[in-house]
Structure formats: C-alpha cells, structure tokens
Amino acid sequence: LAKTTQPISMDSYEGQEVNITCSHNNIATNDYITWYQQFPSQGPRFIIQGYKTKVTNEVASLFIPADRKSSTLSLPRVSLSDTAVYYCLVGDFFPNAGKSTFGDGTTLTVKP
Amino acid sequence: DTAVSQTPKYLVTQMGNDKSIKCEQNLGHDTMYWYKQDSKKFLKIMFSYNNKELIINETVPNRFSPKSPDKAHLNLHINSLELGDSAVYFCASSHGGVPETQYFGPGTRLLVL
C-alpha cells in the first residue's frame, strides 16, 4: 500500500496561492494521485487527478515530479470558501482501489 | 438529483444493537465503497464492491457486512454495535475505470451509546 503523508494544517490569507504537498514514497507504477476536498458535514469531493508532470483544471493545479514520490496541490488565489480539509489519495482502479489509502488530510484555514 | 445518497443521515442507537445504513447511486457506476471517518477526520476504506467481487479491508471487524442487492445499491449492516463504531460512514461510487474518481455521499453520523 502506498502510504501518504501530508501536513496536518495550513493557514493562508485570501488572495494568496496555497501549496499542499503529499508524500508517497512507495507509490506503485499503476497508481494515480487524486486530491479531494471536504467541507464540514459533507462527503469528500474530487478536485484533481494526475499521473505525472503537471495537471491543471479550473479549480487547481497538481504538480508531480519525475520520481512521483510526492505531489503538490496548488490552489491559486484562495478565498474564505476554500477553508476545508484536503486529502491526497494514491491508488489504482478496482480491484486494487480497495487497497487505496487516503492521507490523513490537511486542514486549510483561509483568513480574511 | 443527488448522485450518491445515504439513509439515514443520523443514527443514534444503543450498544449491542444491529443497524443498517443504505446507499444508492444514480450515476451508473459499477463500483461502490464504504468508508469510516473517525473523530480525528481520518478517512479509512472499509469495503469496495464491483458487481459480485468484494474487497474487504482486513482491519474491519466481521460485525460489518456489506450487501449489494443490485449495482446501484450497497448497504452496510452492522451487528452488535460497540462504542468504538461511533463515526461518520461515507458511501462512494466510481466508474471503476482508469483513472478512478470517487463520488461520495453526504455521510451517516452514527452514535453508539
């Protein structure tokens, strides 16, 4: 199993760029890296996914170095509504998905 | 139009009781999951289920059993509830292909007294 490690918490201010790094030293060849966002009293929500290099969508960017042992979620110009817990997930598709492991999550607090 | 729904939203019960949580998805996905999130927000997978293949997290007590009447439903039965079972339980589904994206339900908050 590819275990992941993330910072427990991060603080930021509105308008700043936030980078959250996830370490996954024993990532397997078939594993993808997925980030989820969770607001209080809600289920996690998909943000972005990648395999290598850089992926960008309307919400975030994901940077993955060549060795794939870590990944960085980048949130541009955060707002108060970005305050949430962010999870990194490393895993494959079913049936191996049953062995995927979520990181412990990073609680991002955006201040005015 | 909820993609993944769970019932009930809240469940308060006594130790030793047996309870069930229902999950339904209308996304046409063929893979479903159950997760447990404890008070520290750690999110742990319990089961994943694709058609008739079940993948069980070996740390899950056998008091927990998933049951899938059809591809759109994956229910969670819990026997002889214990205090430590108190948590939020999330159902999720995915297409099962590569790459995989999971869609989560709103969660069921279980409190065992």
PDB file of C-alpha atoms in Angstrom:
ATOM      1  CA  LEU A   1       0.000   0.000   0.000  1.00  0.00           C
ATOM      2  CA  ALA A   2       1.218   3.455  -0.869  1.00  0.00           C
ATOM      3  CA  LYS A   3       1.035   5.357   2.407  1.00  0.00           C
ATOM      4  CA  THR A   4       0.704   9.116   2.146  1.00  0.00           C
ATOM      5  CA  THR A   5       1.870  11.892   4.440  1.00  0.00           C
ATOM      6  CA  GLN A   6       0.506  15.424   4.481  1.00  0.00           C
ATOM      7  CA  PRO A   7       0.885  18.422   6.796  1.00  0.00           C
ATOM      8  CA  ILE A   8      -1.819  18.410   9.439  1.00  0.00           C
ATOM      9  CA  SER A   9      -2.783  22.036   8.950  1.00  0.00           C
ATOM     10  CA  MET A  10      -2.007  25.181   6.993  1.00  0.00           C
ATOM     11  CA  ASP A  11      -3.103  28.788   7.311  1.00  0.00           C
ATOM     12  CA  SER A  12      -3.391  31.284   4.499  1.00  0.00           C
ATOM     13  CA  TYR A  13      -4.961  34.613   3.643  1.00  0.00           C
ATOM     14  CA  GLU A  14      -7.452  35.461   0.962  1.00  0.00           C
ATOM     15  CA  GLY A  15      -5.893  36.038  -2.444  1.00  0.00           C
ATOM     16  CA  GLN A  16      -2.753  34.015  -1.739  1.00  0.00           C
ATOM     17  CA  GLU A  17      -1.617  30.890  -3.539  1.00  0.00           C
ATOM     18  CA  VAL A  18      -1.594  27.779  -1.372  1.00  0.00           C
ATOM     19  CA  ASN A  19       0.557  24.731  -2.000  1.00  0.00           C
ATOM     20  CA  ILE A  20      -0.120  21.492  -0.134  1.00  0.00           C
ATOM     21  CA  THR A  21       2.382  18.686  -0.527  1.00  0.00           C
ATOM     22  CA  CYS A  22       1.706  14.982  -0.148  1.00  0.00           C
ATOM     23  CA  SER A  23       4.495  12.434   0.222  1.00  0.00           C
ATOM     24  CA  HIS A  24       4.003   8.945  -1.183  1.00  0.00           C
ATOM     25  CA  ASN A  25       7.404   7.314  -1.272  1.00  0.00           C
ATOM     26  CA  ASN A  26       6.254   3.818  -2.203  1.00  0.00           C
ATOM     27  CA  ILE A  27       3.818   4.745  -4.947  1.00  0.00           C
ATOM     28  CA  ALA A  28       3.299   1.901  -7.402  1.00  0.00           C
ATOM     29  CA  THR A  29       3.659   2.089 -11.160  1.00  0.00           C
ATOM     30  CA  ASN A  30      -0.089   1.842 -11.754  1.00  0.00           C
ATOM     31  CA  ASP A  31      -1.082   4.315  -9.056  1.00  0.00           C
ATOM     32  CA  TYR A  32      -2.686   7.650  -9.788  1.00  0.00           C
ATOM     33  CA  ILE A  33      -2.697  10.616  -7.418  1.00  0.00           C
ATOM     34  CA  THR A  34      -6.034  12.180  -6.588  1.00  0.00           C
ATOM     35  CA  TRP A  35      -6.914  15.097  -4.360  1.00  0.00           C
ATOM     36  CA  TYR A  36     -10.226  15.561  -2.604  1.00  0.00           C
ATOM     37  CA  GLN A  37     -11.737  18.479  -0.699  1.00  0.00           C
ATOM     38  CA  GLN A  38     -14.040  18.049   2.266  1.00  0.00           C
ATOM     39  CA  PHE A  39     -16.192  20.703   3.902  1.00  0.00           C
ATOM     40  CA  PRO A  40     -17.671  20.143   7.375  1.00  0.00           C
ATOM     41  CA  SER A  41     -20.634  17.773   7.400  1.00  0.00           C
ATOM     42  CA  GLN A  42     -20.140  16.833   3.751  1.00  0.00           C
ATOM     43  CA  GLY A  43     -18.514  13.999   1.889  1.00  0.00           C
ATOM     44  CA  PRO A  44     -15.168  14.479   0.134  1.00  0.00           C
ATOM     45  CA  ARG A  45     -15.328  15.996  -3.324  1.00  0.00           C
ATOM     46  CA  PHE A  46     -12.943  15.331  -6.209  1.00  0.00           C
ATOM     47  CA  ILE A  47     -10.618  18.222  -7.075  1.00  0.00           C
ATOM     48  CA  ILE A  48      -7.937  16.976  -9.419  1.00  0.00           C
ATOM     49  CA  GLN A  49      -6.088  13.858 -10.518  1.00  0.00           C
ATOM     50  CA  GLY A  50      -2.811  13.110 -12.216  1.00  0.00           C
ATOM     51  CA  TYR A  51      -0.203  10.506 -13.015  1.00  0.00           C
ATOM     52  CA  LYS A  52       2.901  12.541 -13.737  1.00  0.00           C
ATOM     53  CA  THR A  53       4.117  16.086 -14.574  1.00  0.00           C
ATOM     54  CA  LYS A  54       1.501  18.814 -14.272  1.00  0.00           C
ATOM     55  CA  VAL A  55      -2.254  18.822 -14.462  1.00  0.00           C
ATOM     56  CA  THR A  56      -4.424  21.934 -14.348  1.00  0.00           C
ATOM     57  CA  ASN A  57      -8.160  22.419 -14.231  1.00  0.00           C
ATOM     58  CA  GLU A  58     -10.452  25.308 -13.376  1.00  0.00           C
ATOM     59  CA  VAL A  59     -10.007  24.736  -9.655  1.00  0.00           C
ATOM     60  CA  ALA A  60      -6.382  23.770  -9.042  1.00  0.00           C
ATOM     61  CA  SER A  61      -3.069  22.552 -10.391  1.00  0.00           C
ATOM     62  CA  LEU A  62      -1.283  19.354  -9.498  1.00  0.00           C
ATOM     63  CA  PHE A  63       2.478  19.096  -9.757  1.00  0.00           C
ATOM     64  CA  ILE A  64       4.106  15.669  -9.785  1.00  0.00           C
ATOM     65  CA  PRO A  65       7.906  15.325 -10.037  1.00  0.00           C
ATOM     66  CA  ALA A  66       9.521  12.727 -12.225  1.00  0.00           C
ATOM     67  CA  ASP A  67      10.089  10.251  -9.380  1.00  0.00           C
ATOM     68  CA  ARG A  68       6.389  10.559  -8.364  1.00  0.00           C
ATOM     69  CA  LYS A  69       7.281  10.199  -4.690  1.00  0.00           C
ATOM     70  CA  SER A  70       5.392  13.361  -3.856  1.00  0.00           C
ATOM     71  CA  SER A  71       2.790  15.658  -5.314  1.00  0.00           C
ATOM     72  CA  THR A  72       1.749  19.251  -4.696  1.00  0.00           C
ATOM     73  CA  LEU A  73      -1.757  20.605  -4.894  1.00  0.00           C
ATOM     74  CA  SER A  74      -1.748  24.282  -5.795  1.00  0.00           C
ATOM     75  CA  LEU A  75      -4.777  26.463  -5.148  1.00  0.00           C
ATOM     76  CA  PRO A  76      -4.475  29.885  -6.801  1.00  0.00           C
ATOM     77  CA  ARG A  77      -5.843  32.959  -5.043  1.00  0.00           C
ATOM     78  CA  VAL A  78      -7.727  31.217  -2.262  1.00  0.00           C
ATOM     79  CA  SER A  79     -10.891  32.630  -0.769  1.00  0.00           C
ATOM     80  CA  LEU A  80     -12.624  32.045   2.560  1.00  0.00           C
ATOM     81  CA  SER A  81     -14.740  29.350   0.938  1.00  0.00           C
ATOM     82  CA  ASP A  82     -11.622  27.267   0.284  1.00  0.00           C
ATOM     83  CA  THR A  83     -11.355  26.571   4.007  1.00  0.00           C
ATOM     84  CA  ALA A  84     -11.659  22.795   4.141  1.00  0.00           C
ATOM     85  CA  VAL A  85      -9.765  19.565   4.655  1.00  0.00           C
ATOM     86  CA  TYR A  86      -7.751  18.410   1.648  1.00  0.00           C
ATOM     87  CA  TYR A  87      -6.959  14.733   1.187  1.00  0.00           C
ATOM     88  CA  CYS A  88      -4.387  13.096  -1.009  1.00  0.00           C
ATOM     89  CA  LEU A  89      -5.251   9.625  -2.318  1.00  0.00           C
ATOM     90  CA  VAL A  90      -2.870   7.304  -4.084  1.00  0.00           C
ATOM     91  CA  GLY A  91      -4.367   4.303  -5.756  1.00  0.00           C
ATOM     92  CA  ASP A  92      -5.231   2.202  -8.699  1.00  0.00           C
ATOM     93  CA  PHE A  93      -8.605   1.237 -10.158  1.00  0.00           C
ATOM     94  CA  PHE A  94     -10.766  -1.632  -8.884  1.00  0.00           C
ATOM     95  CA  PRO A  95      -9.992  -4.182  -7.541  1.00  0.00           C
ATOM     96  CA  ASN A  96      -6.796  -2.548  -6.403  1.00  0.00           C
ATOM     97  CA  ALA A  97      -8.781   0.548  -5.458  1.00  0.00           C
ATOM     98  CA  GLY A  98      -9.938  -1.316  -2.413  1.00  0.00           C
ATOM     99  CA  LYS A  99      -6.409  -1.004  -1.170  1.00  0.00           C
ATOM    100  CA  SER A 100      -6.120   2.722  -1.770  1.00  0.00           C
ATOM    101  CA  THR A 101      -5.304   4.821   1.227  1.00  0.00           C
ATOM    102  CA  PHE A 102      -6.282   8.384   1.939  1.00  0.00           C
ATOM    103  CA  GLY A 103      -3.761  10.647   3.584  1.00  0.00           C
ATOM    104  CA  ASP A 104      -4.680  11.995   6.976  1.00  0.00           C
ATOM    105  CA  GLY A 105      -5.764  15.253   5.419  1.00  0.00           C
ATOM    106  CA  THR A 106      -4.577  18.842   5.610  1.00  0.00           C
ATOM    107  CA  THR A 107      -6.874  21.333   7.255  1.00  0.00           C
ATOM    108  CA  LEU A 108      -6.566  24.588   5.328  1.00  0.00           C
ATOM    109  CA  THR A 109      -7.814  27.707   7.059  1.00  0.00           C
ATOM    110  CA  VAL A 110      -8.142  30.805   4.916  1.00  0.00           C
ATOM    111  CA  LYS A 111      -8.274  34.051   6.848  1.00  0.00           C
ATOM    112  CA  PRO A 112      -9.590  37.424   5.662  1.00  0.00           C
TER     113      PRO A 112
ATOM    114  CA  ASP B   1     -30.879  14.604  -8.422  1.00  0.00           C
ATOM    115  CA  THR B   2     -28.494  13.502  -5.667  1.00  0.00           C
ATOM    116  CA  ALA B   3     -25.752  11.383  -7.209  1.00  0.00           C
ATOM    117  CA  VAL B   4     -24.917   9.319  -4.128  1.00  0.00           C
ATOM    118  CA  SER B   5     -27.449   9.241  -1.316  1.00  0.00           C
ATOM    119  CA  GLN B   6     -27.367   7.652   2.102  1.00  0.00           C
ATOM    120  CA  THR B   7     -30.021   6.956   4.699  1.00  0.00           C
ATOM    121  CA  PRO B   8     -30.321   7.703   7.473  1.00  0.00           C
ATOM    122  CA  LYS B   9     -28.336  10.892   7.877  1.00  0.00           C
ATOM    123  CA  TYR B  10     -28.158  10.446  11.645  1.00  0.00           C
ATOM    124  CA  LEU B  11     -28.328   7.224  13.618  1.00  0.00           C
ATOM    125  CA  VAL B  12     -28.305   7.058  17.420  1.00  0.00           C
ATOM    126  CA  THR B  13     -28.509   3.626  18.965  1.00  0.00           C
ATOM    127  CA  GLN B  14     -27.559   1.516  21.957  1.00  0.00           C
ATOM    128  CA  MET B  15     -24.614  -0.823  22.284  1.00  0.00           C
ATOM    129  CA  GLY B  16     -25.375  -4.327  21.151  1.00  0.00           C
ATOM    130  CA  ASN B  17     -27.997  -3.336  18.601  1.00  0.00           C
ATOM    131  CA  ASP B  18     -27.912  -4.250  14.925  1.00  0.00           C
ATOM    132  CA  LYS B  19     -28.339  -1.479  12.384  1.00  0.00           C
ATOM    133  CA  SER B  20     -28.149  -0.861   8.646  1.00  0.00           C
ATOM    134  CA  ILE B  21     -27.162   2.088   6.533  1.00  0.00           C
ATOM    135  CA  LYS B  22     -28.386   2.294   2.963  1.00  0.00           C
ATOM    136  CA  CYS B  23     -26.581   3.753  -0.014  1.00  0.00           C
ATOM    137  CA  GLU B  24     -27.832   4.379  -3.526  1.00  0.00           C
ATOM    138  CA  GLN B  25     -26.103   5.904  -6.528  1.00  0.00           C
ATOM    139  CA  ASN B  26     -27.745   7.032  -9.760  1.00  0.00           C
ATOM    140  CA  LEU B  27     -24.530   7.622 -11.682  1.00  0.00           C
ATOM    141  CA  GLY B  28     -24.492   4.265 -13.398  1.00  0.00           C
ATOM    142  CA  HIS B  29     -21.236   3.394 -11.698  1.00  0.00           C
ATOM    143  CA  ASP B  30     -20.204  -0.195 -11.244  1.00  0.00           C
ATOM    144  CA  THR B  31     -18.011   0.170  -8.169  1.00  0.00           C
ATOM    145  CA  MET B  32     -19.096   1.247  -4.705  1.00  0.00           C
ATOM    146  CA  TYR B  33     -17.306   1.784  -1.411  1.00  0.00           C
ATOM    147  CA  TRP B  34     -17.837   2.250   2.279  1.00  0.00           C
ATOM    148  CA  TYR B  35     -15.543   4.495   4.316  1.00  0.00           C
ATOM    149  CA  LYS B  36     -15.350   5.235   8.010  1.00  0.00           C
ATOM    150  CA  GLN B  37     -14.289   8.662   9.221  1.00  0.00           C
ATOM    151  CA  ASP B  38     -13.483   8.939  12.908  1.00  0.00           C
ATOM    152  CA  SER B  39     -13.490  11.980  15.148  1.00  0.00           C
ATOM    153  CA  LYS B  40      -9.961  12.865  14.064  1.00  0.00           C
ATOM    154  CA  LYS B  41     -11.143  13.048  10.458  1.00  0.00           C
ATOM    155  CA  PHE B  42      -9.096  10.031   9.361  1.00  0.00           C
ATOM    156  CA  LEU B  43     -10.817   8.500   6.354  1.00  0.00           C
ATOM    157  CA  LYS B  44     -10.414   4.731   6.141  1.00  0.00           C
ATOM    158  CA  ILE B  45     -11.764   2.475   3.436  1.00  0.00           C
ATOM    159  CA  MET B  46     -13.797  -0.448   4.713  1.00  0.00           C
ATOM    160  CA  PHE B  47     -15.057  -2.172   1.591  1.00  0.00           C
ATOM    161  CA  SER B  48     -15.064  -1.816  -2.145  1.00  0.00           C
ATOM    162  CA  TYR B  49     -17.515  -3.755  -4.289  1.00  0.00           C
ATOM    163  CA  ASN B  50     -17.709  -4.276  -8.022  1.00  0.00           C
ATOM    164  CA  ASN B  51     -20.511  -6.492  -9.325  1.00  0.00           C
ATOM    165  CA  LYS B  52     -20.015  -9.599  -7.259  1.00  0.00           C
ATOM    166  CA  GLU B  53     -16.431  -9.025  -6.239  1.00  0.00           C
ATOM    167  CA  LEU B  54     -15.867  -7.719  -2.759  1.00  0.00           C
ATOM    168  CA  ILE B  55     -12.619  -6.319  -1.453  1.00  0.00           C
ATOM    169  CA  ILE B  56     -12.511  -6.157   2.310  1.00  0.00           C
ATOM    170  CA  ASN B  57     -10.152  -4.112   4.416  1.00  0.00           C
ATOM    171  CA  GLU B  58      -8.757  -6.736   6.715  1.00  0.00           C
ATOM    172  CA  THR B  59      -8.884  -4.413   9.697  1.00  0.00           C
ATOM    173  CA  VAL B  60     -12.692  -4.237   9.540  1.00  0.00           C
ATOM    174  CA  PRO B  61     -14.416  -6.454  12.156  1.00  0.00           C
ATOM    175  CA  ASN B  62     -16.674  -9.134  10.737  1.00  0.00           C
ATOM    176  CA  ARG B  63     -19.578  -7.469  12.536  1.00  0.00           C
ATOM    177  CA  PHE B  64     -19.640  -5.206   9.498  1.00  0.00           C
ATOM    178  CA  SER B  65     -21.051  -6.693   6.326  1.00  0.00           C
ATOM    179  CA  PRO B  66     -21.832  -5.023   3.013  1.00  0.00           C
ATOM    180  CA  LYS B  67     -24.784  -6.210   0.985  1.00  0.00           C
ATOM    181  CA  SER B  68     -25.461  -5.248  -2.613  1.00  0.00           C
ATOM    182  CA  PRO B  69     -28.937  -6.073  -3.914  1.00  0.00           C
ATOM    183  CA  ASP B  70     -28.028  -4.544  -7.265  1.00  0.00           C
ATOM    184  CA  LYS B  71     -25.373  -2.410  -8.923  1.00  0.00           C
ATOM    185  CA  ALA B  72     -26.896   0.848  -7.706  1.00  0.00           C
ATOM    186  CA  HIS B  73     -27.088  -0.077  -4.046  1.00  0.00           C
ATOM    187  CA  LEU B  74     -24.550  -1.035  -1.400  1.00  0.00           C
ATOM    188  CA  ASN B  75     -25.893  -1.290   2.120  1.00  0.00           C
ATOM    189  CA  LEU B  76     -23.864  -1.641   5.289  1.00  0.00           C
ATOM    190  CA  HIS B  77     -25.055  -3.907   8.073  1.00  0.00           C
ATOM    191  CA  ILE B  78     -23.518  -3.643  11.493  1.00  0.00           C
ATOM    192  CA  ASN B  79     -24.141  -6.268  14.162  1.00  0.00           C
ATOM    193  CA  SER B  80     -23.612  -5.948  17.895  1.00  0.00           C
ATOM    194  CA  LEU B  81     -22.719  -2.268  17.784  1.00  0.00           C
ATOM    195  CA  GLU B  82     -19.898  -1.066  20.012  1.00  0.00           C
ATOM    196  CA  LEU B  83     -18.989   2.363  21.324  1.00  0.00           C
ATOM    197  CA  GLY B  84     -15.985   2.475  19.004  1.00  0.00           C
ATOM    198  CA  ASP B  85     -18.245   2.178  15.991  1.00  0.00           C
ATOM    199  CA  SER B  86     -19.343   5.768  16.510  1.00  0.00           C
ATOM    200  CA  ALA B  87     -18.169   7.664  13.444  1.00  0.00           C
ATOM    201  CA  VAL B  88     -19.327   9.092  10.154  1.00  0.00           C
ATOM    202  CA  TYR B  89     -19.776   6.479   7.452  1.00  0.00           C
ATOM    203  CA  PHE B  90     -19.479   7.534   3.837  1.00  0.00           C
ATOM    204  CA  CYS B  91     -20.605   5.672   0.796  1.00  0.00           C
ATOM    205  CA  ALA B  92     -18.904   6.379  -2.517  1.00  0.00           C
ATOM    206  CA  SER B  93     -19.064   5.160  -6.069  1.00  0.00           C
ATOM    207  CA  SER B  94     -16.848   5.232  -9.111  1.00  0.00           C
ATOM    208  CA  HIS B  95     -16.859   4.094 -12.691  1.00  0.00           C
ATOM    209  CA  GLY B  96     -14.109   1.665 -11.859  1.00  0.00           C
ATOM    210  CA  GLY B  97     -12.068   2.513 -14.860  1.00  0.00           C
ATOM    211  CA  VAL B  98      -8.702   4.191 -15.039  1.00  0.00           C
ATOM    212  CA  PRO B  99      -8.256   6.780 -13.779  1.00  0.00           C
ATOM    213  CA  GLU B 100     -10.719   6.423 -10.964  1.00  0.00           C
ATOM    214  CA  THR B 101     -12.710   9.251  -9.435  1.00  0.00           C
ATOM    215  CA  GLN B 102     -14.896   8.567  -6.455  1.00  0.00           C
ATOM    216  CA  TYR B 103     -18.159  10.374  -5.746  1.00  0.00           C
ATOM    217  CA  PHE B 104     -19.108  10.490  -2.087  1.00  0.00           C
ATOM    218  CA  GLY B 105     -22.444  10.552  -0.361  1.00  0.00           C
ATOM    219  CA  PRO B 106     -23.278  13.052   2.409  1.00  0.00           C
ATOM    220  CA  GLY B 107     -22.415  10.640   5.202  1.00  0.00           C
ATOM    221  CA  THR B 108     -24.280   8.905   8.015  1.00  0.00           C
ATOM    222  CA  ARG B 109     -23.422  10.038  11.514  1.00  0.00           C
ATOM    223  CA  LEU B 110     -23.586   7.041  13.823  1.00  0.00           C
ATOM    224  CA  LEU B 111     -23.557   7.481  17.582  1.00  0.00           C
ATOM    225  CA  VAL B 112     -23.499   4.400  19.775  1.00  0.00           C
ATOM    226  CA  LEU B 113     -24.489   4.985  23.385  1.00  0.00           C
TER     227      LEU B 113
END
